[in-house]
Amino acid sequence: MSNKYDVIVIGSGPAGYVAAIRAAQLGLKTACIEKWKGKDGKGVNGGTCLNVGCIPSKALLDSSHKYHEAKVSFGSHGIGTGDVSIDVPSMIERKERIVKQMAGGVAGLLKANKVDSLYGTGKLLANRKVQFVDFEDKETILEAENVILASGSIPVNIPVALVDNDVIVDSTGALEFQEVPERLGVIGAGVIGLELGSVWGRLGSKVVLLEAMESFLAMMDQQISKEAQKIYKKQHLDIRLGCRVTGTEVVESKGKKEVVVTYTDKDGKDAKEIFDKLIVCVGRRPFTDGLLSDESDVKLDERGSIYVNDLCSTSAPGVWAIGDVVRGPMLAHKGSEEGVMVAERIAGQKTVMNYDIIPNVIYTHPEIAAVGRTEEQIKADGEPYNIGTFPFQAIGRAVAADESDGMVKIIAHADTDRILGCHIVGPSAPDLVQQIAIAMEFGSTAEDIGMTVFGHPTFSEAVKEAALAVNGHAIHMPNRKKRK
Ligand code: FAD
Ligand code: NAD
């Protein structure tokens, strides 16, 4: 192992490994340090995303969706299935195989790009020196021209519901249940609560989500949130807003553990629920434990994130930080793009990242996806705007597929017609929103989208119709605004 590098990356999640690969592609001698240990005691790449986040949650979302379709939806297509059963340990095992395959893929990519993968813990010292301690506790001091910190995030804990990894779990524990809990409680009806609540709800749990905020998915466009809330209600996700959890107690009943959750409801009344499992998912926080020595000169902001400017430079020269450990949405693709930007900047390029166009998805069924600003944000910014909406109910492909819940909403500037945001709840929402993300990158107007020929029959026709509706030209729906 060499001690001198052009670039040392600490953390190999989607931010860190992408930065390392891009740096190596640009001819920089690069090392990537990772402390994640697999069940076999060996180092594993991929971070939260691959090991306990995006990939395993989507594996379970897909498995549970197939089960639910077979059980509930196939009949309407004339398909008889007899008794449909579920083998939870097999489902979990499949998820683990996928994780292993993908994490192995990242290790292979690092190797193919000649990145030195170092398994152990990295700590930033002064002057871009890094203390590396491997899994055998052997310490080495490394040096680099540039250091990229990509140490990620961990779940937020709340004292009223401390995770015991048995009855009360965080998102990681909720990916490991070996049987379907009959009664599942979820604290926090945010992204993780909705996704993992959906997984276990589809498999048969009675799911109750206790959410502190009075508005549902407050960060999303509220018209879309309301539409989604109606859909989730039909799916029997019991979402209770304005609830403040005051305590939890794990007790034994009939030889089984259960958790008693006390809370005050939206009217301020004391209430109680008993669950077999409780998932706590009230947000994530940046992770910097053991990462920075006192001499590193790297400053944190008031939220505990590593303070960076728009180019991801920290307060210490030659030290950069990317991904969940810095400001901005905690999304894998946001961190990866920052990784590319920083690697290219280090290599002398002038790359910048467009933080205004970062797609955001919630993988329930149907999915919710968004890019750009919400109507509420545009209104608050005082900009004049037009809106076009289109329901999937009027899309032939959606009706044929029995996927007609939801809508597309496009918001464009009233004077320039440039698209400011797109919000979708409905089939293939993430892929449809991506079309608008590309259009926004090129400064498209709603009219540009409306003039584009879309294949028929496709879900994406809802995007074209919503774009046409912005200027009152939708064909398959009466227009609220009529313009020539
Ligand atoms: P991480 O992925 O957290 O990686 C950081 C890595 O750094 C870890 O491997 C850690 O071990 C390592 N590390 C930390 N400190 C040190 C040190 N001192 N020395 C060595 N190594 C260190 N995002 C999406 O965009 N789409 C999704 O569908 C999605 N689903 C999610 C589902 C769940 C259940 C969860 C929990 C998260 C999900 N996310 C999703 C969020 C996504 O996982 C994160 O935004 C992403 O993983 C952040 O990437 P990162 O590289 O910044 O950090
Ligand atoms: P979140 O911020 O999405 O949701 C947390 C929810 O918990 C919020 O609605 C909040 O109001 C509520 N809450 C906070 N404290 C509470 C309390 N004491 N009692 C009841 N409710 C409370 O966070 P998350 O769902 O934990 O996810 C963490 C991060 O991981 C998110 O930032 C998200 O970006 C990322 N993630 C992304 C995806 C995806 O892109 N599909 C999936 C999972 C996670």
Short mmCIF file of N, CA and C and ligand atoms in Angstrom, two decimals, residues 57-58 158 160 187-193 195 210-213 219 243-245 281-284 329-331 333 360-363, ligand 2:
data_model
loop_
_atom_site.label_atom_id
_atom_site.label_comp_id
_atom_site.label_asym_id
_atom_site.label_seq_id
_atom_site.Cartn_x
_atom_site.Cartn_y
_atom_site.Cartn_z
N SER A 57 -34.47 -1.88 0.19
CA SER A 57 -35.88 -1.47 0.36
C SER A 57 -36.64 -1.66 -0.94
N LYS A 58 -35.97 -1.38 -2.07
CA LYS A 58 -36.68 -1.56 -3.34
C LYS A 58 -36.87 -3.05 -3.65
N ILE A 158 -35.07 8.94 18.86
CA ILE A 158 -35.84 9.80 19.77
C ILE A 158 -35.95 9.09 21.12
N VAL A 160 -38.14 8.93 23.33
CA VAL A 160 -39.41 8.26 23.70
C VAL A 160 -39.58 6.90 23.00
N ILE A 187 -43.40 5.30 13.46
CA ILE A 187 -43.33 6.70 13.91
C ILE A 187 -42.65 7.49 12.81
N GLY A 188 -43.40 8.42 12.20
CA GLY A 188 -42.89 9.23 11.09
C GLY A 188 -43.48 8.76 9.76
N ALA A 189 -44.40 9.56 9.21
CA ALA A 189 -44.98 9.20 7.90
C ALA A 189 -44.24 9.96 6.81
N GLY A 190 -42.90 9.80 6.78
CA GLY A 190 -42.08 10.40 5.73
C GLY A 190 -41.78 9.32 4.70
N VAL A 191 -40.66 9.50 4.00
CA VAL A 191 -40.33 8.60 2.90
C VAL A 191 -40.16 7.15 3.37
N ILE A 192 -39.35 6.96 4.42
CA ILE A 192 -39.10 5.58 4.87
C ILE A 192 -40.37 4.97 5.45
N GLY A 193 -41.10 5.75 6.24
CA GLY A 193 -42.33 5.24 6.84
C GLY A 193 -43.31 4.75 5.79
N GLU A 195 -42.60 3.93 2.58
CA GLU A 195 -42.08 2.81 1.78
C GLU A 195 -42.12 1.50 2.59
N LEU A 210 -47.81 7.12 12.80
CA LEU A 210 -48.02 8.27 13.68
C LEU A 210 -47.08 9.39 13.24
N GLU A 211 -47.64 10.47 12.75
CA GLU A 211 -46.84 11.56 12.17
C GLU A 211 -47.05 12.83 12.99
N ALA A 212 -45.94 13.49 13.34
CA ALA A 212 -46.03 14.69 14.18
C ALA A 212 -46.65 15.88 13.44
N MET A 213 -46.32 16.02 12.16
CA MET A 213 -46.81 17.19 11.42
C MET A 213 -48.31 17.09 11.15
N MET A 219 -43.22 18.51 2.49
CA MET A 219 -42.22 19.03 1.55
C MET A 219 -42.63 18.83 0.10
N CYS A 243 -49.73 13.76 15.52
CA CYS A 243 -49.60 12.90 16.71
C CYS A 243 -48.23 13.06 17.36
N ARG A 244 -48.22 13.22 18.68
CA ARG A 244 -46.95 13.37 19.40
C ARG A 244 -46.77 12.15 20.30
N VAL A 245 -45.77 11.34 19.97
CA VAL A 245 -45.53 10.14 20.78
C VAL A 245 -44.93 10.56 22.11
N CYS A 281 -38.79 6.03 12.19
CA CYS A 281 -38.15 6.63 11.00
C CYS A 281 -38.52 8.10 10.94
N VAL A 282 -37.82 8.88 11.75
CA VAL A 282 -38.14 10.30 11.93
C VAL A 282 -37.04 11.18 11.32
N GLY A 283 -36.33 10.64 10.34
CA GLY A 283 -35.27 11.41 9.67
C GLY A 283 -33.91 10.79 9.90
N ARG A 284 -32.92 11.31 9.18
CA ARG A 284 -31.54 10.84 9.33
C ARG A 284 -30.66 12.05 9.64
N PRO A 329 -30.75 17.62 0.04
CA PRO A 329 -31.54 16.41 0.25
C PRO A 329 -30.66 15.18 0.43
N MET A 330 -31.07 14.28 1.32
CA MET A 330 -30.30 13.05 1.55
C MET A 330 -30.74 12.02 0.53
N LEU A 331 -30.19 12.14 -0.67
CA LEU A 331 -30.55 11.25 -1.77
C LEU A 331 -29.28 10.72 -2.42
N HIS A 333 -28.52 9.91 -5.48
CA HIS A 333 -28.09 10.52 -6.76
C HIS A 333 -27.54 11.93 -6.55
N ASN A 360 -36.86 13.54 -7.05
CA ASN A 360 -37.13 13.02 -5.71
C ASN A 360 -38.28 12.04 -5.83
N VAL A 361 -38.11 10.83 -5.29
CA VAL A 361 -39.12 9.79 -5.51
C VAL A 361 -39.51 9.12 -4.20
N ILE A 362 -40.78 8.79 -4.06
CA ILE A 362 -41.23 7.91 -2.97
C ILE A 362 -41.79 6.65 -3.63
N TYR A 363 -41.19 5.50 -3.27
CA TYR A 363 -41.49 4.27 -4.02
C TYR A 363 -42.65 3.48 -3.43
P1 NAD B 2 -38.26 12.00 6.43
O1 NAD B 2 -37.72 13.32 6.76
O2 NAD B 2 -38.67 11.70 5.04
O3 NAD B 2 -39.56 11.71 7.32
C1 NAD B 2 -39.54 11.75 8.70
C2 NAD B 2 -40.95 12.06 9.17
O4 NAD B 2 -40.99 11.89 10.56
C3 NAD B 2 -41.37 13.49 8.87
O5 NAD B 2 -42.63 13.49 8.26
C4 NAD B 2 -41.40 14.15 10.24
O6 NAD B 2 -42.38 15.14 10.35
C5 NAD B 2 -41.72 12.96 11.13
N1 NAD B 2 -41.29 13.09 12.51
C6 NAD B 2 -40.15 13.63 12.99
N2 NAD B 2 -40.10 13.51 14.34
C7 NAD B 2 -41.23 12.86 14.71
C8 NAD B 2 -41.76 12.43 15.96
N3 NAD B 2 -41.10 12.63 17.09
N4 NAD B 2 -42.96 11.80 15.97
C9 NAD B 2 -43.64 11.57 14.81
N5 NAD B 2 -43.18 11.97 13.60
C10 NAD B 2 -41.99 12.60 13.55
O7 NAD B 2 -37.18 10.96 6.98
P2 NAD B 2 -37.11 9.39 6.83
O8 NAD B 2 -38.37 8.84 6.28
O9 NAD B 2 -36.59 8.90 8.12
O10 NAD B 2 -35.97 9.25 5.74
C11 NAD B 2 -34.65 9.77 6.00
C12 NAD B 2 -33.98 10.25 4.76
O11 NAD B 2 -33.67 9.17 3.90
C13 NAD B 2 -34.84 11.22 3.99
O12 NAD B 2 -34.23 12.46 4.03
C14 NAD B 2 -34.89 10.71 2.60
O13 NAD B 2 -34.45 11.68 1.70
C15 NAD B 2 -33.95 9.52 2.56
N6 NAD B 2 -34.70 8.44 1.91
C16 NAD B 2 -35.01 8.58 0.60
C17 NAD B 2 -35.78 7.63 -0.03
C18 NAD B 2 -36.12 7.81 -1.46
O14 NAD B 2 -35.50 8.63 -2.12
N7 NAD B 2 -37.10 7.08 -1.99
C19 NAD B 2 -36.23 6.53 0.67
C20 NAD B 2 -35.91 6.43 2.00
C21 NAD B 2 -35.14 7.39 2.62
#
